[in-house]
Structure formats: structure tokens, C-alpha cells
Coordinates of N, CA and C in Angstrom, one line a residue:
M1 N 18.6 19.3 -3.2 CA 18.1 18.3 -4.2 C 16.8 18.0 -4.2
N2 N 16.0 18.2 -5.3 CA 14.6 18.0 -5.4 C 14.3 16.4 -5.3
R3 N 13.1 16.1 -4.6 CA 12.6 14.8 -4.6 C 11.9 14.5 -5.7
I4 N 11.4 15.5 -6.4 CA 10.6 15.1 -7.8 C 11.4 15.9 -8.9
K5 N 11.6 15.2 -10.0 CA 12.4 15.8 -11.0 C 11.5 15.7 -12.3
K6 N 12.0 16.3 -13.3 CA 11.2 16.3 -14.6 C 11.4 15.0 -15.1
G7 N 10.4 14.4 -15.7 CA 10.6 13.0 -16.4 C 10.2 11.9 -15.3
D8 N 10.0 12.1 -14.1 CA 9.5 11.2 -13.0 C 8.2 10.7 -13.2
R9 N 7.8 9.5 -13.0 CA 6.6 9.1 -12.9 C 6.1 9.1 -11.7
V10 N 4.9 10.0 -11.5 CA 4.3 10.2 -10.2 C 2.8 9.8 -10.0
V11 N 2.3 9.6 -8.8 CA 1.0 9.4 -8.7 C 0.4 10.6 -7.7
V12 N -0.8 10.9 -8.1 CA -1.4 12.1 -7.5 C -2.1 11.6 -6.2
T13 N -1.9 12.3 -5.0 CA -2.4 11.7 -3.7 C -3.5 12.5 -3.2
A14 N -3.9 13.8 -3.9 CA -4.9 14.5 -3.4 C -5.6 15.3 -4.5
G15 N -6.7 15.7 -4.4 CA -7.5 16.5 -5.3 C -8.4 15.7 -6.2
K16 N -8.8 16.4 -7.3 CA -9.8 15.7 -8.2 C -9.3 14.5 -9.0
D17 N -8.0 14.6 -9.2 CA -7.3 13.4 -9.9 C -6.6 12.4 -8.9
K18 N -6.9 12.3 -7.8 CA -6.4 11.3 -6.8 C -6.2 10.0 -7.4
G19 N -5.0 9.5 -7.4 CA -5.0 8.1 -7.8 C -4.4 7.8 -9.2
K20 N -4.5 9.0 -10.0 CA -4.0 8.9 -11.4 C -2.6 9.0 -11.4
Q21 N -1.8 8.6 -12.5 CA -0.5 8.5 -12.8 C -0.2 9.4 -13.9
G22 N 1.1 10.0 -14.0 CA 1.5 10.7 -15.2 C 2.9 11.0 -14.9
D23 N 3.5 11.6 -15.9 CA 5.0 11.9 -16.1 C 5.1 13.5 -15.9
V24 N 6.1 13.9 -15.0 CA 6.3 15.3 -14.6 C 6.8 15.9 -15.8
V25 N 6.1 17.1 -16.4 CA 6.5 17.8 -17.5 C 7.5 18.9 -17.2
S26 N 7.3 19.6 -15.9 CA 8.1 20.8 -15.4 C 8.0 20.8 -14.0
V27 N 9.1 21.4 -13.2 CA 9.1 21.6 -11.9 C 9.3 23.1 -11.8
A28 N 8.6 23.9 -11.1 CA 8.9 25.2 -10.8 C 8.8 25.6 -9.3
G29 N 9.8 25.5 -8.6 CA 9.6 25.8 -7.2 C 8.9 24.7 -6.5
D30 N 7.7 25.0 -5.8 CA 7.0 23.9 -5.2 C 5.8 23.4 -5.9
R31 N 5.8 23.7 -7.2 CA 4.7 23.4 -8.1 C 5.2 22.5 -9.2
V32 N 4.4 21.5 -9.7 CA 4.8 20.5 -10.8 C 3.6 20.5 -11.8
V33 N 4.0 20.3 -13.1 CA 3.0 20.2 -14.1 C 3.1 18.6 -14.6
V34 N 2.0 17.9 -14.3 CA 2.0 16.5 -14.7 C 1.0 16.3 -15.9
S35 N 1.6 15.4 -16.8 CA 0.9 15.2 -18.1 C -0.5 14.4 -17.8
N36 N -1.4 15.2 -18.3 CA -2.8 14.7 -18.4 C -3.5 14.7 -17.0
I37 N -2.9 15.5 -16.1 CA -3.4 15.7 -14.8 C -3.8 17.3 -14.6
N38 N -4.9 17.4 -13.8 CA -5.3 18.8 -13.6 C -5.6 19.6 -14.9
I39 N -6.5 19.0 -15.8 CA -6.7 19.7 -17.0 C -7.7 20.7 -16.8
I40 N -7.2 22.0 -17.5 CA -8.2 23.2 -17.3 C -8.5 23.6 -18.7
K41 N -9.5 24.4 -18.7 CA -10.1 25.0 -20.0 C -9.7 26.4 -20.1
R42 N -8.8 26.8 -21.0 CA -8.4 28.2 -21.2 C -9.0 28.9 -22.4
H43 N -9.7 30.0 -22.2 CA -10.4 30.6 -23.2 C -9.2 31.7 -23.8
T44 N -8.9 31.6 -25.1 CA -7.8 32.4 -25.5 C -8.3 33.2 -26.8
K45 N -7.7 34.5 -26.9 CA -7.9 35.1 -28.2 C -7.0 34.6 -29.3
P46 N -7.3 34.8 -30.5 CA -6.5 34.4 -31.5 C -5.3 35.4 -31.8
N47 N -4.0 34.9 -32.0 CA -2.9 35.7 -32.1 C -2.3 35.4 -33.5
P48 N -2.7 36.2 -34.5 CA -2.2 36.0 -35.9 C -0.7 35.9 -36.1
Q49 N 0.0 36.8 -35.3 CA 1.4 36.9 -35.4 C 2.2 35.7 -34.8
A50 N 1.6 35.0 -33.9 CA 2.2 33.8 -33.3 C 1.6 32.5 -34.0
G51 N 0.6 32.8 -34.9 CA -0.2 31.6 -35.6 C -0.9 30.8 -34.7
Q52 N -1.5 31.5 -33.6 CA -2.3 30.8 -32.5 C -3.7 31.1 -32.8
P53 N -4.7 30.0 -32.9 CA -6.1 30.2 -33.2 C -6.6 30.4 -31.8
G54 N -7.8 31.1 -31.8 CA -8.6 31.4 -30.7 C -9.4 30.2 -30.3
G55 N -10.2 30.3 -29.1 CA -11.0 29.3 -28.9 C -10.8 28.8 -27.4
V56 N -11.4 27.7 -27.1 CA -11.1 27.0 -25.9 C -10.1 26.0 -25.9
I57 N -9.0 26.2 -25.2 CA -7.9 25.2 -25.2 C -7.8 24.4 -23.9
E58 N -7.7 23.2 -24.0 CA -7.5 22.3 -22.8 C -5.9 22.2 -22.6
R59 N -5.4 22.3 -21.4 CA -4.1 22.2 -20.9 C -3.9 21.8 -19.5
E60 N -2.6 21.3 -19.1 CA -2.4 21.0 -17.8 C -2.1 22.1 -16.9
A61 N -2.7 22.3 -15.7 CA -2.3 23.4 -14.9 C -1.4 22.7 -13.7
S62 N -0.6 23.6 -13.1 CA 0.3 23.0 -12.0 C -0.5 22.5 -10.9
I63 N 0.2 21.7 -10.1 CA -0.4 21.2 -8.8 C 0.8 21.3 -7.8
H64 N 0.4 21.2 -6.5 CA 1.4 21.5 -5.5 C 2.3 20.2 -5.3
I65 N 3.6 20.3 -5.2 CA 4.5 19.2 -5.1 C 4.1 18.3 -4.0
S66 N 3.4 18.7 -2.8 CA 3.1 17.9 -1.8 C 1.9 16.9 -2.1
N67 N 1.3 17.2 -3.3 CA 0.2 16.5 -3.7 C 0.5 15.2 -4.6
V68 N 1.8 15.0 -4.8 CA 2.4 13.9 -5.7 C 3.3 13.1 -5.0
M69 N 3.4 11.9 -5.3 CA 4.4 11.0 -4.8 C 5.1 10.2 -6.0
L70 N 6.2 10.0 -5.8 CA 7.1 9.2 -6.8 C 6.5 7.8 -6.9
F71 N 6.3 7.2 -8.1 CA 5.8 6.0 -8.3 C 7.0 4.9 -8.3
N72 N 6.8 3.8 -7.5 CA 7.8 2.8 -7.5 C 7.4 1.6 -8.1
P73 N 7.9 1.3 -9.4 CA 7.4 0.2 -10.1 C 7.6 -1.2 -9.5
A74 N 8.5 -1.3 -8.4 CA 8.6 -2.6 -7.8 C 7.3 -2.9 -6.9
S75 N 6.9 -2.0 -6.2 CA 5.8 -2.1 -5.4 C 4.5 -1.9 -6.0
G76 N 4.5 -1.1 -7.1 CA 3.3 -0.7 -7.9 C 2.5 0.5 -7.2
K77 N 3.1 1.3 -6.4 CA 2.4 2.3 -5.9 C 3.3 3.5 -5.4
G78 N 2.8 4.7 -5.2 CA 3.7 5.8 -4.7 C 4.3 5.8 -3.4
E79 N 5.5 6.2 -3.4 CA 6.3 6.1 -2.0 C 6.9 7.2 -1.8
R80 N 7.4 7.4 -0.6 CA 8.2 8.6 -0.1 C 9.6 8.5 -0.5
I81 N 10.3 9.6 -0.7 CA 11.7 9.6 -1.1 C 12.6 10.2 -0.1
G82 N 13.6 9.6 0.1 CA 14.8 10.1 1.0 C 16.0 10.3 0.2
I83 N 17.0 11.2 0.8 CA 18.1 11.6 0.1 C 19.4 11.0 0.8
K84 N 20.1 10.1 0.2 CA 21.2 9.4 0.9 C 22.6 9.9 0.4
K85 N 23.4 10.4 1.2 CA 24.7 11.0 0.8 C 25.8 10.0 0.7
L86 N 26.4 9.8 -0.5 CA 27.3 8.9 -0.8 C 28.8 9.3 -0.2
E87 N 29.7 8.4 -0.2 CA 31.0 8.7 0.3 C 31.8 9.8 -0.4
D88 N 31.6 9.8 -1.7 CA 32.2 10.8 -2.6 C 31.4 12.2 -2.6
G89 N 30.5 12.4 -1.7 CA 29.8 13.6 -1.8 C 28.5 13.8 -2.6
R90 N 28.3 12.8 -3.5 CA 27.0 13.0 -4.3 C 25.9 12.5 -3.6
K91 N 24.7 13.1 -3.9 CA 23.5 12.9 -3.3 C 22.7 11.8 -4.2
L92 N 21.9 10.9 -3.5 CA 21.2 9.9 -4.3 C 19.9 9.8 -3.8
R93 N 18.9 9.8 -4.7 CA 17.4 9.6 -4.1 C 17.1 8.2 -3.9
V94 N 16.4 7.8 -2.7 CA 16.1 6.4 -2.6 C 14.7 6.4 -2.0
F95 N 14.2 5.2 -2.2 CA 12.8 5.0 -1.7 C 12.9 4.7 -0.2
R96 N 12.0 5.3 0.7 CA 12.2 5.2 2.1 C 11.7 3.8 2.5
S97 N 10.9 3.2 1.9 CA 10.4 1.9 2.4 C 11.5 0.8 2.0
S98 N 12.2 0.7 0.9 CA 13.1 -0.4 0.6 C 14.6 0.1 0.7
G99 N 14.8 1.4 0.7 CA 16.1 1.9 0.5 C 16.8 1.7 -0.9
E100 N 16.0 1.3 -1.9 CA 16.6 1.2 -3.2 C 16.8 2.4 -3.9
A101 N 17.7 2.5 -4.8 CA 18.0 3.9 -5.4 C 16.9 4.2 -6.4
V102 N 16.4 5.4 -6.7 CA 15.4 5.8 -7.7 C 16.1 5.8 -9.0
D103 N 17.2 6.4 -9.1 CA 18.0 6.7 -10.4 C 19.0 5.5 -10.5
A104 N 18.6 4.4 -11.0 CA 19.5 3.3 -11.1 C 20.2 3.2 -12.5

């Protein structure tokens, strides 16, 4: 079970965007794409078949999953995540500091 999932609100803990918050757009292995974080400029050629104009396009690049922490709205900061196994065999993500469930 992944500790970070698509749609989660995260805080960046390292790099040029340290301290910023954003929502996870996608998770691919050990890398995540976070909205409005790690913006890069991509120089692209125009592609008339796809209707894509050329020029300099700004978009989000992926960052390593170890550089983000899940945001806890109760405490107002990023916190570590643990996995708790329930009696019926399901797994539940919980905040390590308080033990409260993430997916309530």
C-alpha cells in the first residue's frame, strides 16, 4: 500500500520548492507529480496533427516521493504516515503522531 496517493495534499520537504503545498496529480513508482511544484520550461516543436502549438511550455516535473509528506489539516503541517492493519484484513493509512486515520 502506498503512503502517498493521487489526490492527497502534500508538503514538499526538500528542494527549491521546500515548504510549498500542492495536490498529487499522479504517482509513478517512487516519483510523484504535484500541482504547481517543480515547474520546468519545456521547449516543444509544433505538432499540427495533434493541434499542439510550439514554443516554451511550463509544466510540472516529477519529484521523488521521499521529498514530500502528507499534510495533516489538524496540526497544519506535514506528518509521517503509518499503515495499520484492521481485523478484517484491510489496510488503513494513519498519521504516526496522533494515530488518526487519513482516509476518514
